[in-house]
Coordinates of N, CA and C in Angstrom, one line a residue:
X1 N 15.8 -13.0 5.3 CA 16.7 -12.2 4.7 C 16.6 -10.1 4.8
X2 N 15.6 -11.1 4.7 CA 14.9 -9.5 4.6 C 14.9 -8.8 5.8
X3 N 14.7 -9.6 7.2 CA 15.3 -8.6 8.3 C 16.6 -8.5 9.2
X4 N 17.8 -9.5 8.4 CA 18.7 -9.5 7.7 C 19.3 -8.1 7.7
X5 N 18.9 -7.6 6.5 CA 19.0 -6.7 5.4 C 18.5 -5.6 6.3
X6 N 17.6 -5.8 6.6 CA 16.5 -4.5 7.4 C 17.4 -4.2 9.0
X7 N 18.1 -5.6 9.7 CA 18.6 -4.6 10.6 C 20.6 -4.3 10.4
X8 N 20.7 -3.9 9.6 CA 21.7 -3.1 8.7 C 21.9 -1.9 8.3
X9 N 20.6 -1.5 8.4 CA 20.7 -0.2 7.9 C 20.2 0.9 8.5
X10 N 21.4 2.0 8.8 CA 21.7 3.3 9.5 C 20.4 3.3 9.5
X11 N 20.3 4.5 11.2 CA 18.3 5.0 11.1 C 18.2 6.6 10.0
X12 N 19.3 6.6 9.2 CA 18.0 7.3 7.8 C 17.5 6.4 6.7
X13 N 18.0 5.2 6.4 CA 17.2 4.8 6.0 C 16.1 3.8 6.4
X14 N 16.0 3.4 7.4 CA 15.5 2.8 8.1 C 13.6 3.5 8.9
X15 N 14.0 5.1 9.0 CA 12.7 6.4 8.7 C 13.2 7.4 7.4
X16 N 13.8 7.3 6.9 CA 13.6 7.7 6.2 C 13.6 8.5 4.4
X17 N 12.4 8.6 3.3 CA 11.8 8.2 1.9 C 13.6 9.0 1.4
X18 N 13.9 8.2 0.7 CA 14.6 8.9 -0.3 C 14.4 8.7 -1.7
X19 N 14.2 9.8 -2.5 CA 14.5 10.3 -3.7 C 12.2 9.2 -3.5
X20 N 12.7 7.7 -4.5 CA 11.1 6.7 -4.8 C 10.9 5.8 -3.8
X21 N 12.1 5.7 -3.1 CA 12.5 4.1 -2.2 C 11.0 4.6 -0.8
X22 N 11.1 4.2 -0.2 CA 9.6 4.2 0.8 C 11.4 4.1 2.2
X23 N 11.0 4.4 2.6 CA 11.9 4.1 3.9 C 11.3 3.0 4.4
X24 N 12.8 2.3 5.2 CA 12.5 0.9 5.3 C 11.7 0.1 6.4
X25 N 11.4 1.5 7.3 CA 9.9 0.8 8.3 C 8.9 1.3 7.1
X26 N 8.1 1.3 5.9 CA 7.1 1.2 5.6 C 7.6 -0.2 5.0
X27 N 9.2 -0.7 4.2 CA 8.6 -1.8 3.3 C 8.8 -2.8 4.1
X28 N 9.8 -2.9 5.5 CA 9.3 -4.2 6.3 C 7.7 -4.1 7.0
X29 N 6.7 -3.0 7.0 CA 5.7 -2.9 7.5 C 5.0 -4.1 6.2
X30 N 5.4 -3.6 5.7 CA 4.1 -4.1 4.0 C 4.9 -5.6 3.5
X31 N 6.0 -5.9 4.0 CA 6.0 -6.9 3.5 C 5.4 -7.7 5.3
X32 N 5.7 -7.4 6.0 CA 4.6 -8.2 7.5 C 3.5 -8.1 6.7
X33 N 2.9 -7.4 6.5 CA 1.0 -7.4 5.6 C 0.9 -8.0 4.7
X34 N 1.9 -8.3 4.2 CA 1.6 -9.2 2.9 C 2.0 -10.6 3.2
X35 N 3.0 -10.8 3.9 CA 3.1 -12.2 4.3 C 2.2 -13.0 5.3
X36 N 1.5 -12.0 6.5 CA 0.3 -12.5 6.7 C -0.7 -12.1 6.2
X37 N -0.9 -11.4 5.1 CA -2.1 -11.7 4.9 C -2.5 -13.2 3.7
X38 N -1.6 -13.5 3.0 CA -1.2 -14.7 2.5 C -0.5 -16.2 3.2
X39 N -0.1 -16.0 4.2 CA 0.7 -17.0 4.9 C -0.4 -17.5 6.0
X40 N -1.0 -16.4 6.9 CA -2.3 -16.9 7.7 C -3.5 -16.2 7.1
X41 N -3.6 -15.4 6.4 CA -5.3 -15.7 7.2 C -5.7 -16.3 5.5
X42 N -4.9 -15.8 4.5 CA -5.4 -16.6 3.1 C -5.5 -18.6 3.1
X43 N -3.9 -18.5 3.5 CA -3.3 -20.0 3.6 C -4.5 -21.0 4.4
X44 N -4.9 -20.1 6.1 CA -4.7 -21.2 7.5 C -6.0 -20.2 7.5
X45 N -7.1 -19.7 7.2 CA -8.1 -19.3 7.9 C -7.8 -18.8 8.8
X46 N -6.6 -17.9 9.2 CA -6.3 -17.0 10.6 C -7.0 -15.6 10.9
X47 N -6.7 -15.1 11.9 CA -7.4 -13.7 11.4 C -5.8 -12.5 11.4
X48 N -6.2 -11.8 10.7 CA -5.3 -10.9 10.8 C -4.2 -10.1 11.5
X49 N -2.9 -9.8 11.5 CA -2.1 -9.7 13.5 C -3.0 -8.1 12.9
X50 N -4.1 -7.6 14.3 CA -4.3 -6.4 13.9 C -3.1 -4.8 14.6
X51 N -2.4 -5.4 15.7 CA -1.0 -4.9 15.7 C -0.8 -3.9 14.7
X52 N -0.8 -5.1 14.1 CA 0.1 -4.6 12.3 C -0.9 -3.7 11.7
X53 N -2.1 -3.7 11.3 CA -2.4 -3.2 10.7 C -3.5 -1.6 11.2
X54 N -2.9 -1.7 12.4 CA -3.6 -0.6 13.3 C -2.3 0.1 12.9
X55 N -1.4 -0.4 13.1 CA 0.5 0.7 13.4 C -0.3 1.0 11.5
X56 N -0.4 0.5 10.6 CA -0.3 1.5 9.7 C -0.6 2.3 8.9
X57 N -2.2 1.9 9.4 CA -3.6 2.5 9.0 C -3.5 4.4 10.2
X58 N -2.5 4.0 11.1 CA -2.2 5.0 12.1 C -0.8 6.3 11.7
X59 N -0.1 5.3 10.6 CA 0.9 6.1 9.5 C 0.2 6.4 8.7
X60 N -1.2 5.7 8.1 CA -1.2 6.4 6.8 C -2.3 7.1 6.9
X61 N -3.2 7.2 8.3 CA -3.3 8.8 8.3 C -2.9 10.2 8.8
X62 N -1.8 9.2 9.0 CA -0.5 10.9 9.5 C 0.1 10.9 8.7
X63 N 0.2 10.5 7.4 CA 1.4 10.6 6.4 C 2.3 10.4 6.4
X64 N 2.7 9.7 7.3 CA 3.7 8.8 7.7 C 4.2 7.7 7.3
X65 N 5.1 7.0 8.4 CA 5.8 5.7 8.2 C 5.6 5.1 9.2
X66 N 5.1 3.5 9.6 CA 5.0 2.6 11.0 C 7.2 3.2 12.3
X67 N 6.8 2.7 13.1 CA 8.1 3.6 13.4 C 9.0 1.6 13.0
X68 N 9.9 1.6 12.5 CA 11.4 0.8 12.1 C 11.0 -0.2 13.6
X69 N 11.1 -0.4 14.5 CA 10.8 -1.0 15.3 C 9.6 -1.7 15.6
X70 N 8.3 -1.2 15.6 CA 7.1 -1.5 15.0 C 7.0 -2.8 14.4
X71 N 7.9 -1.7 12.9 CA 7.7 -2.5 11.8 C 8.2 -4.0 12.5
X72 N 9.7 -3.8 11.9 CA 10.7 -5.7 12.7 C 9.8 -5.8 13.5
X73 N 9.6 -5.0 14.9 CA 8.6 -6.8 15.3 C 7.1 -6.9 14.5
X74 N 6.7 -6.5 14.2 CA 5.5 -6.9 13.6 C 5.7 -8.5 12.1
X75 N 7.0 -7.9 11.7 CA 7.6 -9.2 10.5 C 7.9 -10.2 11.4
X76 N 9.0 -10.4 12.5 CA 9.5 -11.1 13.2 C 8.1 -11.5 13.3
X77 N 7.3 -11.9 14.4 CA 5.6 -11.8 14.6 C 4.8 -12.2 13.4
X78 N 5.1 -11.9 12.3 CA 4.2 -13.0 11.4 C 5.1 -13.9 10.9
X79 N 6.6 -13.6 10.8 CA 7.6 -15.0 10.6 C 7.0 -16.1 11.8
X80 N 7.4 -15.7 12.8 CA 6.7 -16.8 14.0 C 5.3 -17.6 13.7
X81 N 4.9 -17.3 13.2 CA 3.4 -17.2 12.7 C 3.4 -18.9 12.0
X82 N 4.3 -17.6 10.4 CA 3.6 -18.4 9.3 C 5.5 -19.6 9.5
X83 N 6.1 -19.6 10.1 CA 7.4 -20.2 9.8 C 7.4 -22.0 9.9
X84 N 6.4 -22.1 10.3 CA 6.0 -23.8 10.9 C 5.7 -24.1 9.9
X85 N 4.1 -23.5 9.4 CA 3.2 -24.1 8.3 C 4.6 -24.1 7.2
X86 N 5.1 -22.9 6.9 CA 5.5 -22.9 5.6 C 7.0 -24.0 5.8
X87 N 7.6 -25.1 6.6 CA 8.2 -25.4 6.7 C 7.9 -27.1 6.5
X88 N 6.5 -26.9 7.2 CA 6.1 -28.2 6.9 C 5.4 -28.6 5.5
X89 N 5.1 -28.0 5.2 CA 4.7 -27.6 3.9 C 5.5 -29.3 2.6
X90 N 4.7 -29.9 2.3 CA 4.9 -31.3 1.1 C 4.3 -30.9 0.2
X91 N 5.2 -31.3 -0.9 CA 4.0 -31.4 -2.7 C 2.8 -31.3 -2.9
X92 N 2.4 -32.4 -1.6 CA 0.7 -33.1 -1.8 C -0.2 -31.5 -1.9
X93 N 1.3 -30.3 -0.2 CA -0.5 -29.3 -0.8 C 0.0 -28.1 -1.4
X94 N 0.4 -28.3 -2.8 CA 1.1 -26.8 -3.6 C -0.2 -26.7 -3.9
X95 N -0.6 -28.0 -5.0 CA -1.7 -27.4 -5.6 C -3.7 -26.9 -4.4
X96 N -2.8 -26.6 -3.8 CA -3.9 -26.0 -3.1 C -4.4 -25.2 -2.6
X97 N -5.0 -24.0 -2.9 CA -5.6 -23.2 -3.8 C -6.0 -22.7 -2.1
X98 N -5.6 -21.2 -2.2 CA -5.6 -20.2 -1.0 C -7.0 -19.7 -0.1
X99 N -7.2 -19.2 0.3 CA -8.7 -18.7 0.9 C -9.2 -17.2 0.6
X100 N -10.0 -17.3 0.7 CA -11.0 -15.2 0.5 C -10.7 -14.7 -1.3
X101 N -9.7 -13.6 -0.5 CA -9.8 -13.3 -2.3 C -8.4 -13.7 -3.0
X102 N -7.9 -14.5 -2.1 CA -6.4 -14.8 -3.1 C -6.9 -16.2 -3.4
X103 N -8.0 -16.4 -3.3 CA -8.4 -18.6 -4.3 C -7.9 -18.5 -5.6
X104 N -8.0 -17.3 -6.6 CA -7.3 -17.4 -8.0 C -5.9 -18.3 -7.7
X105 N -5.1 -17.9 -6.5 CA -4.0 -19.1 -6.4 C -3.6 -19.9 -5.6
X106 N -2.3 -20.6 -6.5 CA -2.1 -22.1 -5.4 C -1.4 -22.0 -4.5
X107 N -1.4 -22.8 -3.3 CA 0.5 -22.6 -2.7 C 1.9 -22.4 -3.4
X108 N 1.6 -23.2 -4.0 CA 2.6 -23.0 -4.6 C 3.1 -21.9 -5.6
X109 N 1.8 -21.7 -6.2 CA 1.9 -20.1 -6.9 C 2.8 -19.1 -5.9
X110 N 1.9 -19.3 -4.8 CA 2.1 -17.7 -3.9 C 3.6 -17.8 -2.9
X111 N 4.1 -19.5 -3.1 CA 5.3 -19.3 -2.4 C 6.7 -19.2 -4.1
X112 N 6.3 -18.9 -4.6 CA 7.3 -18.5 -5.8 C 6.7 -17.0 -5.5
X113 N 5.8 -15.8 -5.4 CA 5.6 -14.5 -5.1 C 6.1 -14.5 -4.0
X114 N 5.9 -15.1 -3.1 CA 6.5 -14.7 -1.8 C 7.8 -14.8 -2.0
X115 N 9.1 -15.5 -2.3 CA 10.0 -15.1 -2.4 C 10.8 -14.4 -3.2
X116 N 9.6 -14.5 -4.1 CA 10.6 -13.4 -5.1 C 10.6 -11.7 -4.5
X117 N 8.7 -11.2 -3.5 CA 8.5 -10.1 -3.7 C 9.6 -10.0 -2.1
X118 N 9.6 -11.0 -1.4 CA 11.3 -11.0 -0.2 C 12.5 -10.4 -0.9
X119 N 12.9 -11.4 -1.4 CA 14.0 -10.7 -2.8 C 14.0 -9.3 -3.3
X120 N 13.2 -9.1 -4.1 CA 13.4 -7.9 -4.2 C 13.2 -6.8 -2.8
X121 N 12.3 -7.0 -1.4 CA 12.4 -5.9 -0.8 C 13.7 -5.9 -0.1
X122 N 13.8 -6.7 -0.2 CA 15.4 -6.6 0.5 C 16.5 -6.0 -0.1
X123 N 16.0 -6.5 -1.6 CA 16.9 -6.3 -2.2 C 17.4 -3.6 -2.1
X124 N 15.4 -3.6 -2.5 CA 15.2 -2.2 -1.8 C 15.8 -2.3 -0.2
X125 N 16.1 -2.6 0.2 CA 16.2 -2.0 2.0 C 17.8 -1.6 1.5
X126 N 18.6 -3.1 0.9 CA 20.2 -2.5 0.5 C 20.1 -1.3 -0.1
X127 N 19.9 -1.2 -1.3 CA 20.3 -0.2 -2.2 C 20.1 1.0 -1.4
X128 N 18.7 1.3 -0.2 CA 18.3 2.5 0.2 C 19.1 2.9 1.4
X129 N 19.7 1.7 2.1 CA 20.5 1.4 2.8 C 22.1 2.0 2.2
X130 N 22.3 1.5 0.9 CA 24.0 2.3 0.4 C 23.8 3.7 0.3
X131 N 22.4 3.8 0.1 CA 22.6 5.4 0.0 C 22.3 6.8 1.2
X132 N 22.5 6.2 2.3 CA 23.2 6.8 3.5 C 24.8 6.3 3.8
X133 N 24.8 5.3 3.4 CA 26.5 5.0 3.5 C 26.6 3.5 4.2
X134 N 25.8 2.9 4.1 CA 25.8 1.4 5.0 C 26.3 0.6 4.2
X135 N 27.0 0.0 4.7 CA 27.4 -1.2 3.7 C 27.1 -2.8 3.2
X136 N 27.6 -2.8 1.8 CA 26.8 -4.2 1.4 C 26.8 -5.4 2.4
X137 N 25.4 -5.0 2.5 CA 24.8 -6.8 3.4 C 25.2 -7.6 2.2
X138 N 25.6 -8.0 1.5 CA 25.8 -9.2 1.0 C 24.4 -9.6 0.0
X139 N 25.0 -11.0 -0.9 CA 23.3 -11.0 -1.5 C 22.7 -12.5 -0.7
X140 N 21.8 -12.3 -1.2 CA 20.8 -12.9 0.5 C 20.5 -14.1 0.3
X141 N 20.2 -14.9 1.4 CA 20.1 -16.9 1.1 C 21.9 -16.9 0.5
X142 N 21.3 -18.4 0.3 CA 22.3 -19.4 -0.1 C 23.4 -18.8 -1.4
X143 N 22.3 -17.5 -2.7 CA 23.0 -16.8 -2.8 C 24.7 -16.9 -3.3
X144 N 25.1 -16.1 -1.8 CA 26.0 -15.4 -1.2 C 27.3 -16.4 -1.6
X145 N 27.0 -17.9 -0.5 CA 27.9 -19.2 -0.5 C 27.7 -19.2 -2.0
X146 N 27.2 -19.3 -3.2 CA 27.4 -20.1 -4.3 C 28.3 -19.0 -5.3
X147 N 28.2 -17.9 -5.1 CA 29.0 -16.4 -6.2 C 30.0 -17.0 -5.4
X148 N 30.5 -17.4 -3.9 CA 31.9 -17.5 -3.6 C 32.5 -18.7 -4.4
X149 N 31.9 -20.0 -4.0 CA 32.6 -21.1 -4.9 C 32.6 -20.2 -6.7
X150 N 32.0 -19.9 -6.9 CA 31.9 -19.9 -8.7 C 33.1 -18.9 -8.8
X151 N 33.3 -17.9 -7.5 CA 34.4 -16.7 -8.3 C 35.9 -17.5 -6.6
X152 N 35.5 -19.0 -7.1 CA 36.6 -19.4 -6.1 C 37.3 -18.0 -4.9

């Protein structure tokens, strides 16, 4: 969902900070880094996405944001790496602890946090887009279908 909303952003929302909203590129890089940290590194012990880490560090050092396309590509890379793992999870693994600094969390805890985090950041991107005239991207996931069914 966050990728769908991000792709609907007009150029100003992709690269410009408005009020207290981060540029869309920063939000995408943030989500990609979080997903990488929890589902690649902490859940499976894989190395971090060094290309993403470099892009964020370079942008931070320059006092700016990562390039939008680089952030979107990083999110796609992380999703490609994590999707099979997440789709294969079953209830027997939900109680497993994550690794390293995230070890105080179980897989099920992080699944809930990830869903909430991604929905919140998709909402942030949608709000940012609306401030520069983008059409409403609609409700995330299955919520649009539920709303349509309830509203008839």
